[in-house]
CSV table of C-alpha atoms in Angstrom, one decimal:
chain,number,residue,atom,x,y,z
A,1,UNK,CA,-55.4,12.6,8.9
A,2,UNK,CA,-53.3,14.7,11.2
A,3,UNK,CA,-56.4,15.6,13.3
A,4,UNK,CA,-56.1,12.1,14.7
A,5,UNK,CA,-52.3,12.3,15.1
A,6,UNK,CA,-51.7,12.0,18.8
A,7,UNK,CA,-48.7,13.9,20.0
A,8,UNK,CA,-49.8,13.3,23.5
A,9,UNK,CA,-49.3,9.6,23.1
A,10,UNK,CA,-45.9,10.1,21.6
A,11,UNK,CA,-44.9,12.3,24.6
A,12,UNK,CA,-46.4,9.7,26.9
A,13,UNK,CA,-44.2,6.9,25.3
A,14,UNK,CA,-41.0,9.2,25.1
A,15,UNK,CA,-39.2,7.4,27.9
A,16,UNK,CA,-39.8,4.1,26.1
A,17,UNK,CA,-38.4,5.6,22.8
A,18,UNK,CA,-35.5,7.1,24.8
A,19,UNK,CA,-34.6,3.7,26.1
A,20,UNK,CA,-34.9,2.2,22.7
A,21,UNK,CA,-32.7,4.9,21.2
A,22,UNK,CA,-30.0,4.3,23.8
A,23,UNK,CA,-30.1,0.6,23.2
A,24,UNK,CA,-29.9,1.0,19.4
A,25,UNK,CA,-26.9,3.3,19.8
A,26,UNK,CA,-24.8,1.1,22.0
A,27,UNK,CA,-25.7,-2.1,20.4
A,28,UNK,CA,-24.8,-0.5,17.0
A,29,UNK,CA,-21.5,0.6,18.5
A,30,UNK,CA,-20.7,-2.8,19.8
A,31,UNK,CA,-21.9,-4.4,16.5
A,32,UNK,CA,-19.8,-2.1,14.5
A,33,UNK,CA,-16.7,-2.7,16.5
A,34,UNK,CA,-17.3,-6.4,16.0
A,35,UNK,CA,-17.8,-5.8,12.2
A,36,UNK,CA,-14.5,-4.0,12.1
A,37,UNK,CA,-12.7,-7.0,13.8
A,38,UNK,CA,-14.4,-9.5,11.5
A,39,UNK,CA,-13.7,-7.3,8.5
A,40,UNK,CA,-10.0,-6.8,9.3
A,41,UNK,CA,-9.6,-10.6,9.8
A,42,UNK,CA,-11.4,-11.4,6.5
A,43,UNK,CA,-9.5,-8.7,4.6
A,44,UNK,CA,-6.2,-10.1,5.9
A,45,UNK,CA,-7.2,-13.7,5.0
A,46,UNK,CA,-8.2,-12.4,1.5
A,47,UNK,CA,-4.8,-10.8,1.1
A,48,UNK,CA,-2.9,-14.0,1.5
A,49,UNK,CA,-1.5,-15.9,-1.4
A,50,UNK,CA,-2.4,-19.3,0.0
A,51,UNK,CA,-5.8,-20.6,-0.9
A,52,UNK,CA,-6.2,-22.0,2.6
A,53,UNK,CA,-7.1,-18.6,3.9
A,54,UNK,CA,-8.3,-16.9,0.8
A,55,UNK,CA,-11.1,-19.4,-0.2
A,56,UNK,CA,-12.9,-19.6,3.1
A,57,UNK,CA,-12.8,-15.8,3.3
A,58,UNK,CA,-14.3,-15.3,-0.1
A,59,UNK,CA,-16.9,-18.0,0.5
A,60,UNK,CA,-17.9,-16.3,3.7
A,61,UNK,CA,-18.2,-12.9,2.1
A,62,UNK,CA,-20.2,-14.3,-0.8
A,63,UNK,CA,-22.5,-16.2,1.5
A,64,UNK,CA,-23.3,-13.1,3.7
A,65,UNK,CA,-23.7,-10.8,0.7
A,66,UNK,CA,-26.0,-13.3,-1.1
A,67,UNK,CA,-28.5,-13.9,1.7
A,68,UNK,CA,-30.9,-11.5,3.5
A,69,UNK,CA,-29.9,-10.3,6.8
A,70,UNK,CA,-33.2,-11.4,8.3
A,71,UNK,CA,-32.4,-15.0,7.2
A,72,UNK,CA,-29.0,-14.7,8.9
A,73,UNK,CA,-30.6,-13.4,12.0
A,74,UNK,CA,-33.1,-16.3,12.2
A,75,UNK,CA,-30.3,-18.7,11.3
A,76,UNK,CA,-28.4,-17.7,14.4
A,77,UNK,CA,-31.5,-17.2,16.5
A,78,UNK,CA,-33.0,-20.5,15.9
A,79,UNK,CA,-29.8,-22.4,14.9
A,80,UNK,CA,-27.5,-21.7,17.9
A,81,UNK,CA,-29.9,-23.2,20.5
A,82,UNK,CA,-29.9,-26.4,18.4
A,83,UNK,CA,-26.1,-26.5,18.8
A,84,UNK,CA,-26.6,-26.2,22.5
A,85,UNK,CA,-25.6,-22.5,22.5
A,86,UNK,CA,-28.1,-20.4,24.4
A,87,UNK,CA,-27.5,-16.7,24.3
A,88,UNK,CA,-29.6,-13.7,25.2
A,89,UNK,CA,-31.5,-12.1,22.2
A,90,UNK,CA,-29.5,-9.0,22.4
A,91,UNK,CA,-26.2,-10.9,22.1
A,92,UNK,CA,-27.5,-13.0,19.1
A,93,UNK,CA,-28.6,-9.7,17.6
A,94,UNK,CA,-25.2,-8.0,18.0
A,95,UNK,CA,-23.4,-11.1,16.7
A,96,UNK,CA,-25.7,-11.3,13.7
A,97,UNK,CA,-25.0,-7.6,12.8
A,98,UNK,CA,-21.3,-8.0,13.4
A,99,UNK,CA,-21.0,-11.1,11.2
A,100,UNK,CA,-23.1,-9.5,8.5
A,101,UNK,CA,-21.6,-6.1,8.5
A,102,UNK,CA,-18.1,-7.7,8.8
A,103,UNK,CA,-18.3,-9.0,5.3
A,104,UNK,CA,-19.1,-5.6,3.8
A,105,UNK,CA,-16.3,-4.1,6.0
A,106,UNK,CA,-13.9,-6.6,4.6
A,107,UNK,CA,-14.7,-5.5,1.0
A,108,UNK,CA,-14.3,-1.9,1.9
A,109,UNK,CA,-10.9,-2.6,3.5
A,110,UNK,CA,-9.8,-4.6,0.4
A,111,UNK,CA,-10.9,-1.8,-1.9
A,112,UNK,CA,-8.9,0.6,0.3
A,113,UNK,CA,-5.7,-1.5,0.1
A,114,UNK,CA,-6.2,-2.1,-3.6
A,115,UNK,CA,-6.4,1.7,-4.1
A,116,UNK,CA,-2.8,2.2,-2.9
A,117,UNK,CA,-0.5,2.2,-5.9
A,118,UNK,CA,1.8,-0.8,-6.3
A,119,UNK,CA,4.8,1.5,-6.2
A,120,UNK,CA,4.2,2.0,-2.5
A,121,UNK,CA,4.5,-1.8,-2.0
A,122,UNK,CA,7.7,-1.9,-4.0
A,123,UNK,CA,9.2,0.9,-2.1
A,124,UNK,CA,8.6,-1.0,1.1
A,125,UNK,CA,9.9,-4.2,-0.3
A,126,UNK,CA,13.0,-2.5,-1.7
A,127,UNK,CA,13.9,-1.0,1.7
A,128,UNK,CA,13.8,-4.5,3.3
A,129,UNK,CA,10.5,-4.3,5.1
A,130,UNK,CA,8.6,-7.4,5.9
A,131,UNK,CA,5.0,-7.9,4.8
A,132,UNK,CA,3.8,-6.8,8.2
A,133,UNK,CA,6.0,-3.7,8.4
A,134,UNK,CA,4.8,-2.8,4.9
A,135,UNK,CA,1.1,-3.1,5.9
A,136,UNK,CA,1.5,-1.3,9.2
A,137,UNK,CA,3.8,1.5,8.1
A,138,UNK,CA,3.0,2.1,4.4
A,139,UNK,CA,-0.2,0.6,3.1
A,140,UNK,CA,-2.7,0.6,6.0
A,141,UNK,CA,-2.2,4.3,7.1
A,142,UNK,CA,-2.8,5.3,3.5
A,143,UNK,CA,-5.7,2.9,2.9
A,144,UNK,CA,-7.3,4.0,6.3
A,145,UNK,CA,-8.0,7.5,4.9
A,146,UNK,CA,-9.7,6.2,1.8
A,147,UNK,CA,-11.8,3.8,3.8
A,148,UNK,CA,-13.2,6.2,6.4
A,149,UNK,CA,-16.1,7.6,4.3
A,150,UNK,CA,-17.3,4.2,3.0
A,151,UNK,CA,-16.9,2.8,6.6
A,152,UNK,CA,-19.2,5.5,8.0
A,153,UNK,CA,-21.7,4.6,5.2
A,154,UNK,CA,-21.5,1.0,6.4
A,155,UNK,CA,-22.1,2.2,9.9
A,156,UNK,CA,-25.3,4.1,8.8
A,157,UNK,CA,-26.5,0.9,7.1
A,158,UNK,CA,-25.8,-1.1,10.2
A,159,UNK,CA,-27.8,1.3,12.5
A,160,UNK,CA,-30.8,0.9,10.1
A,161,UNK,CA,-30.3,-2.9,9.9
A,162,UNK,CA,-30.4,-3.0,13.7
A,163,UNK,CA,-34.2,-2.4,13.4
A,164,UNK,CA,-34.5,-6.1,12.4
A,165,UNK,CA,-33.5,-7.0,15.9
A,166,UNK,CA,-37.1,-5.9,16.9
A,167,UNK,CA,-38.2,-9.2,15.4
A,168,UNK,CA,-36.2,-11.2,18.0
A,169,UNK,CA,-37.7,-9.1,20.8
A,170,UNK,CA,-34.7,-6.9,21.4
A,171,UNK,CA,-36.0,-3.7,23.1
A,172,UNK,CA,-34.4,-1.3,20.7
A,173,UNK,CA,-35.8,1.8,18.9
A,174,UNK,CA,-38.0,0.0,16.4
A,175,UNK,CA,-39.4,-2.3,19.1
A,176,UNK,CA,-40.5,0.8,21.0
A,177,UNK,CA,-42.5,2.0,17.9
A,178,UNK,CA,-44.0,-1.4,17.5
A,179,UNK,CA,-45.2,-1.5,21.1
A,180,UNK,CA,-46.8,1.9,20.7
A,181,UNK,CA,-48.4,0.7,17.4
A,182,UNK,CA,-49.8,-2.5,18.8
A,183,UNK,CA,-50.7,-1.3,22.4
A,184,UNK,CA,-52.7,1.8,21.3
A,185,UNK,CA,-53.3,0.9,17.6
A,186,UNK,CA,-51.3,3.9,16.6
A,187,UNK,CA,-48.9,2.7,13.8
A,188,UNK,CA,-48.4,6.3,12.4
A,189,UNK,CA,-47.4,7.7,15.7
A,190,UNK,CA,-45.1,4.7,16.5
A,191,UNK,CA,-43.3,4.5,13.1
A,192,UNK,CA,-43.1,8.2,12.3
A,193,UNK,CA,-41.5,8.8,15.7
A,194,UNK,CA,-38.8,6.0,15.2
A,195,UNK,CA,-38.2,7.4,11.7
A,196,UNK,CA,-37.5,10.8,13.2
A,197,UNK,CA,-35.1,9.2,15.7
A,198,UNK,CA,-33.2,7.3,12.9
A,199,UNK,CA,-33.0,10.4,11.0
A,200,UNK,CA,-31.4,12.0,14.0
A,201,UNK,CA,-28.9,9.1,14.3
A,202,UNK,CA,-28.1,9.6,10.6
A,203,UNK,CA,-27.3,13.1,11.0
A,204,UNK,CA,-25.2,12.4,14.0
A,205,UNK,CA,-23.1,9.9,12.0
A,206,UNK,CA,-22.9,12.3,9.0
A,207,UNK,CA,-21.6,15.0,11.3
A,208,UNK,CA,-19.1,12.6,12.6
A,209,UNK,CA,-18.1,11.8,9.0
A,210,UNK,CA,-17.6,15.5,8.3
A,211,UNK,CA,-15.5,16.0,11.5
A,212,UNK,CA,-13.3,13.0,10.7
A,213,UNK,CA,-12.8,14.3,7.2
A,214,UNK,CA,-11.7,17.6,8.5
A,215,UNK,CA,-9.4,16.0,11.1
A,216,UNK,CA,-7.9,13.6,8.5
A,217,UNK,CA,-7.5,16.6,6.1
A,218,UNK,CA,-5.6,18.5,8.7
A,219,UNK,CA,-3.4,15.6,9.8
A,220,UNK,CA,-2.9,14.3,6.3
A,221,UNK,CA,-0.4,14.8,3.6
A,222,UNK,CA,-2.6,16.4,0.9
A,223,UNK,CA,-2.1,20.1,0.2
B,1,UNK,CA,32.6,-10.4,0.0
B,2,UNK,CA,34.4,-12.7,-2.2
B,3,UNK,CA,32.8,-15.4,-4.3
B,4,UNK,CA,35.0,-18.4,-3.6
B,5,UNK,CA,33.8,-20.5,-6.6
B,6,UNK,CA,35.3,-18.2,-9.1
B,7,UNK,CA,37.7,-16.2,-6.9
B,8,UNK,CA,36.2,-12.9,-8.2
B,9,UNK,CA,35.1,-9.9,-6.2
B,10,UNK,CA,32.1,-8.7,-8.3
B,11,UNK,CA,29.5,-6.9,-6.1
B,12,UNK,CA,26.9,-7.9,-8.6
B,13,UNK,CA,27.4,-11.0,-10.7
B,14,UNK,CA,25.0,-12.2,-13.4
B,15,UNK,CA,25.9,-15.6,-14.9
B,16,UNK,CA,23.8,-16.9,-17.7
B,17,UNK,CA,20.7,-15.4,-16.3
B,18,UNK,CA,17.3,-15.9,-18.1
B,19,UNK,CA,14.0,-14.6,-17.4
B,20,UNK,CA,10.6,-15.1,-19.1
B,21,UNK,CA,7.3,-13.1,-18.9
B,22,UNK,CA,5.1,-15.9,-20.1
B,23,UNK,CA,6.4,-16.8,-23.5
B,24,UNK,CA,8.6,-13.7,-23.7
B,25,UNK,CA,12.3,-14.2,-23.0
B,26,UNK,CA,12.8,-10.7,-21.4
B,27,UNK,CA,16.4,-11.4,-20.2
B,28,UNK,CA,18.5,-13.6,-22.5
B,29,UNK,CA,21.6,-15.3,-21.1
B,30,UNK,CA,22.9,-12.3,-19.2
B,31,UNK,CA,26.4,-12.4,-18.0
B,32,UNK,CA,27.7,-9.3,-16.2
B,33,UNK,CA,30.0,-8.5,-13.4
B,34,UNK,CA,29.9,-5.2,-11.5
B,35,UNK,CA,32.9,-4.5,-9.3
B,36,UNK,CA,32.7,-2.6,-6.0
B,37,UNK,CA,32.6,1.2,-6.6
B,38,UNK,CA,32.0,0.8,-10.3
B,39,UNK,CA,29.3,2.7,-11.9
B,40,UNK,CA,27.6,1.0,-14.8
B,41,UNK,CA,25.1,2.8,-17.0
B,42,UNK,CA,22.5,0.6,-18.8
B,43,UNK,CA,20.9,2.0,-21.9
B,44,UNK,CA,18.8,0.6,-24.8
B,45,UNK,CA,15.5,1.0,-26.5
B,46,UNK,CA,12.4,0.8,-24.4
B,47,UNK,CA,11.3,-2.8,-23.8
B,48,UNK,CA,14.9,-4.1,-24.0
B,49,UNK,CA,14.9,-5.4,-20.5
B,50,UNK,CA,17.0,-2.7,-18.8
B,51,UNK,CA,14.6,-2.2,-15.9
B,52,UNK,CA,14.0,-5.9,-15.5
B,53,UNK,CA,17.7,-6.4,-15.3
B,54,UNK,CA,18.2,-4.2,-12.3
B,55,UNK,CA,14.9,-5.1,-10.6
B,56,UNK,CA,16.3,-8.7,-10.4
B,57,UNK,CA,19.2,-7.6,-8.3
B,58,UNK,CA,17.0,-6.7,-5.3
B,59,UNK,CA,14.5,-9.4,-6.1
B,60,UNK,CA,11.6,-7.2,-7.2
B,61,UNK,CA,11.7,-9.7,-10.2
B,62,UNK,CA,12.8,-13.3,-9.9
B,63,UNK,CA,15.0,-15.1,-12.4
B,64,UNK,CA,14.2,-18.5,-14.0
B,65,UNK,CA,17.7,-19.8,-14.5
B,66,UNK,CA,21.3,-18.8,-14.3
B,67,UNK,CA,23.1,-17.3,-11.1
B,68,UNK,CA,22.7,-13.9,-9.7
B,69,UNK,CA,25.1,-13.2,-6.8
B,70,UNK,CA,24.8,-10.0,-5.0
B,71,UNK,CA,27.3,-9.0,-2.3
B,72,UNK,CA,28.5,-12.6,-2.1
B,73,UNK,CA,24.9,-14.0,-1.7
B,74,UNK,CA,23.2,-16.1,-4.3
B,75,UNK,CA,19.6,-15.0,-5.0
B,76,UNK,CA,17.1,-17.8,-4.7
B,77,UNK,CA,19.4,-19.6,-2.3
B,78,UNK,CA,17.5,-20.7,0.8
B,79,UNK,CA,20.5,-19.4,2.8
B,80,UNK,CA,20.1,-16.0,1.5
B,81,UNK,CA,17.9,-13.6,3.5
B,82,UNK,CA,16.3,-11.4,1.0
B,83,UNK,CA,15.1,-8.8,3.6
B,84,UNK,CA,18.6,-8.5,4.9
B,85,UNK,CA,20.2,-8.2,1.5
B,86,UNK,CA,17.6,-5.6,0.4
B,87,UNK,CA,18.9,-3.3,3.1
B,88,UNK,CA,22.1,-3.2,1.4
B,89,UNK,CA,20.7,-2.2,-1.9
B,90,UNK,CA,19.1,1.2,-2.5
B,91,UNK,CA,16.5,1.4,-5.3
B,92,UNK,CA,15.4,4.7,-6.9
B,93,UNK,CA,12.2,4.4,-8.9
B,94,UNK,CA,11.3,6.3,-12.0
B,95,UNK,CA,8.1,7.4,-10.3
B,96,UNK,CA,9.9,8.2,-7.0
B,97,UNK,CA,7.3,6.2,-4.8
B,98,UNK,CA,7.7,8.4,-1.8
B,99,UNK,CA,5.3,7.7,1.0
B,100,UNK,CA,2.7,10.5,0.6
B,101,UNK,CA,1.7,10.2,4.3
B,102,UNK,CA,5.0,10.9,5.6
B,103,UNK,CA,7.2,14.0,5.5
B,104,UNK,CA,10.5,14.1,3.8
B,105,UNK,CA,12.4,13.4,6.9
B,106,UNK,CA,10.0,10.5,7.8
B,107,UNK,CA,10.5,9.0,4.4
B,108,UNK,CA,14.2,9.0,5.0
B,109,UNK,CA,14.0,7.6,8.5
B,110,UNK,CA,11.2,5.0,8.3
B,111,UNK,CA,13.3,2.1,7.1
B,112,UNK,CA,16.4,2.9,9.2
B,113,UNK,CA,14.2,3.0,12.3
B,114,UNK,CA,12.0,0.0,11.7
B,115,UNK,CA,14.2,-2.2,9.5
B,116,UNK,CA,17.7,-1.3,10.6
B,117,UNK,CA,16.6,-0.7,14.2
B,118,UNK,CA,18.5,2.5,14.5
B,119,UNK,CA,17.4,4.6,17.5
B,120,UNK,CA,15.1,7.4,16.3
B,121,UNK,CA,17.1,10.3,17.4
B,122,UNK,CA,20.1,9.0,15.6
B,123,UNK,CA,18.2,8.2,12.5
B,124,UNK,CA,16.7,11.7,12.5
B,125,UNK,CA,20.1,13.3,12.8
B,126,UNK,CA,21.4,11.3,9.9
B,127,UNK,CA,18.2,12.0,8.0
B,128,UNK,CA,18.6,15.7,8.3
B,129,UNK,CA,22.2,15.5,7.2
B,130,UNK,CA,21.2,13.5,4.2
B,131,UNK,CA,18.5,15.9,3.2
B,132,UNK,CA,20.9,18.7,3.6
B,133,UNK,CA,23.3,16.8,1.4
B,134,UNK,CA,20.8,16.6,-1.4
B,135,UNK,CA,20.0,20.3,-1.0
B,136,UNK,CA,16.7,19.9,0.8
B,137,UNK,CA,17.6,21.1,4.4
B,138,UNK,CA,14.6,23.5,4.3
B,139,UNK,CA,12.1,20.8,3.2
B,140,UNK,CA,12.6,18.4,6.1
B,141,UNK,CA,9.0,18.8,7.2
B,142,UNK,CA,7.5,18.9,3.7
B,143,UNK,CA,5.1,16.3,2.4
B,144,UNK,CA,5.8,14.8,-1.0
B,145,UNK,CA,2.8,16.5,-2.5
B,146,UNK,CA,4.4,19.8,-1.6
B,147,UNK,CA,7.6,19.1,-3.4
B,148,UNK,CA,8.5,19.3,-7.1
B,149,UNK,CA,9.4,16.2,-9.1
B,150,UNK,CA,13.1,16.9,-8.8
B,151,UNK,CA,12.8,17.5,-5.1
B,152,UNK,CA,10.9,14.3,-4.6
B,153,UNK,CA,13.4,12.2,-6.5
B,154,UNK,CA,16.2,13.7,-4.4
B,155,UNK,CA,14.3,12.8,-1.2
B,156,UNK,CA,14.0,9.3,-2.7
B,157,UNK,CA,17.8,9.1,-3.2
B,158,UNK,CA,18.3,10.4,0.4
B,159,UNK,CA,15.8,7.7,1.5
B,160,UNK,CA,18.0,5.0,0.0
B,161,UNK,CA,21.2,6.5,1.4
B,162,UNK,CA,19.6,6.4,4.9
B,163,UNK,CA,20.0,2.7,4.9
B,164,UNK,CA,23.8,3.1,4.2
B,165,UNK,CA,23.6,0.6,1.2
B,166,UNK,CA,26.5,-0.9,-0.6
B,167,UNK,CA,24.8,-0.8,-3.9
B,168,UNK,CA,22.5,1.8,-5.4
B,169,UNK,CA,20.2,1.0,-8.3
B,170,UNK,CA,18.5,3.8,-10.4
B,171,UNK,CA,15.6,2.9,-12.6
B,172,UNK,CA,15.3,5.8,-15.1
B,173,UNK,CA,15.5,8.3,-12.3
B,174,UNK,CA,15.0,11.4,-14.4
B,175,UNK,CA,12.5,10.1,-17.1
B,176,UNK,CA,9.5,11.4,-15.1
B,177,UNK,CA,11.0,14.8,-14.5
B,178,UNK,CA,10.5,18.2,-16.3
B,179,UNK,CA,13.6,19.0,-18.2
B,180,UNK,CA,14.7,21.9,-15.8
B,181,UNK,CA,14.7,19.5,-12.9
B,182,UNK,CA,16.9,16.7,-14.4
B,183,UNK,CA,20.2,18.3,-13.6
B,184,UNK,CA,19.5,18.8,-9.9
B,185,UNK,CA,18.9,15.1,-9.6
B,186,UNK,CA,21.9,14.1,-11.8
B,187,UNK,CA,24.2,16.3,-9.6
B,188,UNK,CA,23.2,14.3,-6.5
B,189,UNK,CA,23.8,11.1,-8.4
B,190,UNK,CA,27.2,12.3,-9.4
B,191,UNK,CA,28.1,13.1,-5.9
B,192,UNK,CA,26.9,9.7,-4.7
B,193,UNK,CA,29.0,8.0,-7.4
B,194,UNK,CA,32.0,10.2,-6.4
B,195,UNK,CA,31.8,8.8,-2.9
B,196,UNK,CA,32.6,5.3,-4.2
B,197,UNK,CA,29.1,3.9,-4.3
B,198,UNK,CA,28.6,0.7,-6.5
B,199,UNK,CA,25.8,1.9,-8.9
B,200,UNK,CA,23.8,0.5,-11.8
B,201,UNK,CA,21.9,3.3,-13.5
B,202,UNK,CA,19.3,2.8,-16.2
B,203,UNK,CA,19.2,6.1,-18.1
B,204,UNK,CA,19.4,7.9,-21.4
B,205,UNK,CA,21.2,10.8,-19.8
B,206,UNK,CA,24.4,10.4,-21.8
B,207,UNK,CA,26.1,13.4,-20.3
B,208,UNK,CA,25.8,11.7,-16.9
B,209,UNK,CA,27.2,8.5,-18.4
B,210,UNK,CA,30.2,10.2,-20.0
B,211,UNK,CA,30.9,11.9,-16.7
B,212,UNK,CA,30.7,9.1,-14.1
B,213,UNK,CA,30.2,5.8,-15.8
B,214,UNK,CA,33.2,3.4,-15.9
B,215,UNK,CA,31.1,1.2,-18.2
B,216,UNK,CA,28.2,1.4,-20.6
B,217,UNK,CA,26.0,-1.6,-21.1
B,218,UNK,CA,23.7,-1.5,-24.3
B,219,UNK,CA,20.7,-3.9,-24.2
B,220,UNK,CA,18.3,-4.8,-27.0
B,221,UNK,CA,15.6,-7.4,-27.0
B,222,UNK,CA,16.6,-8.8,-23.6
B,223,UNK,CA,20.3,-9.3,-24.4
B,224,UNK,CA,23.4,-7.4,-23.7
B,225,UNK,CA,24.5,-6.4,-27.1
B,226,UNK,CA,27.5,-4.3,-26.3
B,227,UNK,CA,29.5,-3.2,-23.3
B,228,UNK,CA,32.6,-1.0,-22.9
B,229,UNK,CA,33.8,2.3,-21.7
B,230,UNK,CA,31.6,5.3,-22.4
B,231,UNK,CA,34.4,6.6,-24.6
B,232,UNK,CA,34.4,3.5,-26.8
B,233,UNK,CA,30.7,3.2,-26.8
B,234,UNK,CA,29.9,6.8,-27.9
B,235,UNK,CA,32.8,7.2,-30.4
B,236,UNK,CA,32.9,3.7,-31.8
B,237,UNK,CA,29.7,1.8,-31.3
B,238,UNK,CA,30.4,-1.6,-32.5
B,239,UNK,CA,27.0,-2.9,-33.6
B,240,UNK,CA,24.3,-1.6,-36.0
B,241,UNK,CA,21.8,-1.6,-33.2
B,242,UNK,CA,23.8,0.5,-30.9
B,243,UNK,CA,24.7,2.9,-33.7
B,244,UNK,CA,21.0,3.2,-34.6
B,245,UNK,CA,20.1,3.7,-30.9
B,246,UNK,CA,22.8,6.4,-30.4
B,247,UNK,CA,21.8,8.2,-33.6
B,248,UNK,CA,18.3,8.5,-32.3
B,249,UNK,CA,19.0,9.7,-28.8
B,250,UNK,CA,22.0,12.1,-29.7
B,251,UNK,CA,20.4,13.6,-32.7
B,252,UNK,CA,18.9,16.6,-31.0
């Protein structure tokens, strides 16, 4: 099988893969920033006592977790124009990834907040802190540390999910592989190459996780 | 802070207070007045409602009926600003509840800076003095995880004092400590009492009670069964239940 494997074609297509890789990286960064924003808002809504905020947040999280990302992507891609909202594919793609990943981020943040012992809340209450002060000064700084590893896990999932954007013709990494596969009838070359690049991204993020762990360990309270 | 309706000067006034957890009547018709600078020790078997009693004072628990007036302000009254009132009440927890991501000094200065709005430099100066006062001048920059239980509880007391409260509440402050660390915490509490702080202390440390309490309150099954000076209470307990309780805790 390998005698037919054309490294030359891969090298020929490298600029295209390079562009795809760069696109995948920055669209993932934007989408993850969006996911954090969506997740923080949802988690805050979920924390409220009033049902007015809690129920919509829960319904949203359930809806996102219960349906395939591909369906959500098509829902936005074909649905938004019907509402008269015409956006470039890339923007629709980033939006879909943010809205999808945001639901998972919300759950990660919620778990982080729940992991902080109730005594911490009471200590804040007893010293006269408001809800916002307690969150900002006591709960979130502690929850933040707990959430870093699962958040990076979610970032890795998001990078891989971004491959679906190839289906709405966003010129990201997977799209580059598809082009090679269809232009030259070389699916092995196309998809093995993008797999290698995704592996590279994965190790990059893992390295970041290790770095952040070390940094948090140094800056933190644990002995 | 007088209470005009009765013309009394109680710093903490319970009048016919009741509280339920579901069907369980955890506080039964509590009436109790604590005067300024008075030290009241609350004891009783576990589950008798002692902790619940003092947790009501700063609103960590809410009461169902009756009046609870603290520093002249009635709890549950819309005119009462609970956040403001809580800054006047220090609360020391059984499990310390120090902020693990903050140093000892930061634990002490956090609320003064953000709640009392005291300038940082001033709050830190006061914080260092308080930590020195509880014998932890050398632990200013230590994190809670680097401190022993007794040291953590002393930081927790300093944290409350940093707010310059009028009242200090202690919820079994030495129950989570190894025996050899109990006295270092009690010594600090004695010093606080001697400065004229109004205190309510839930504890079984009868040596402490004898030394500083003006009054003992004995609770059982949600009700105050007996109250009197430590001398009376220890030498002549009036009820069978307090006698039984004392015989258990003083036997050893």
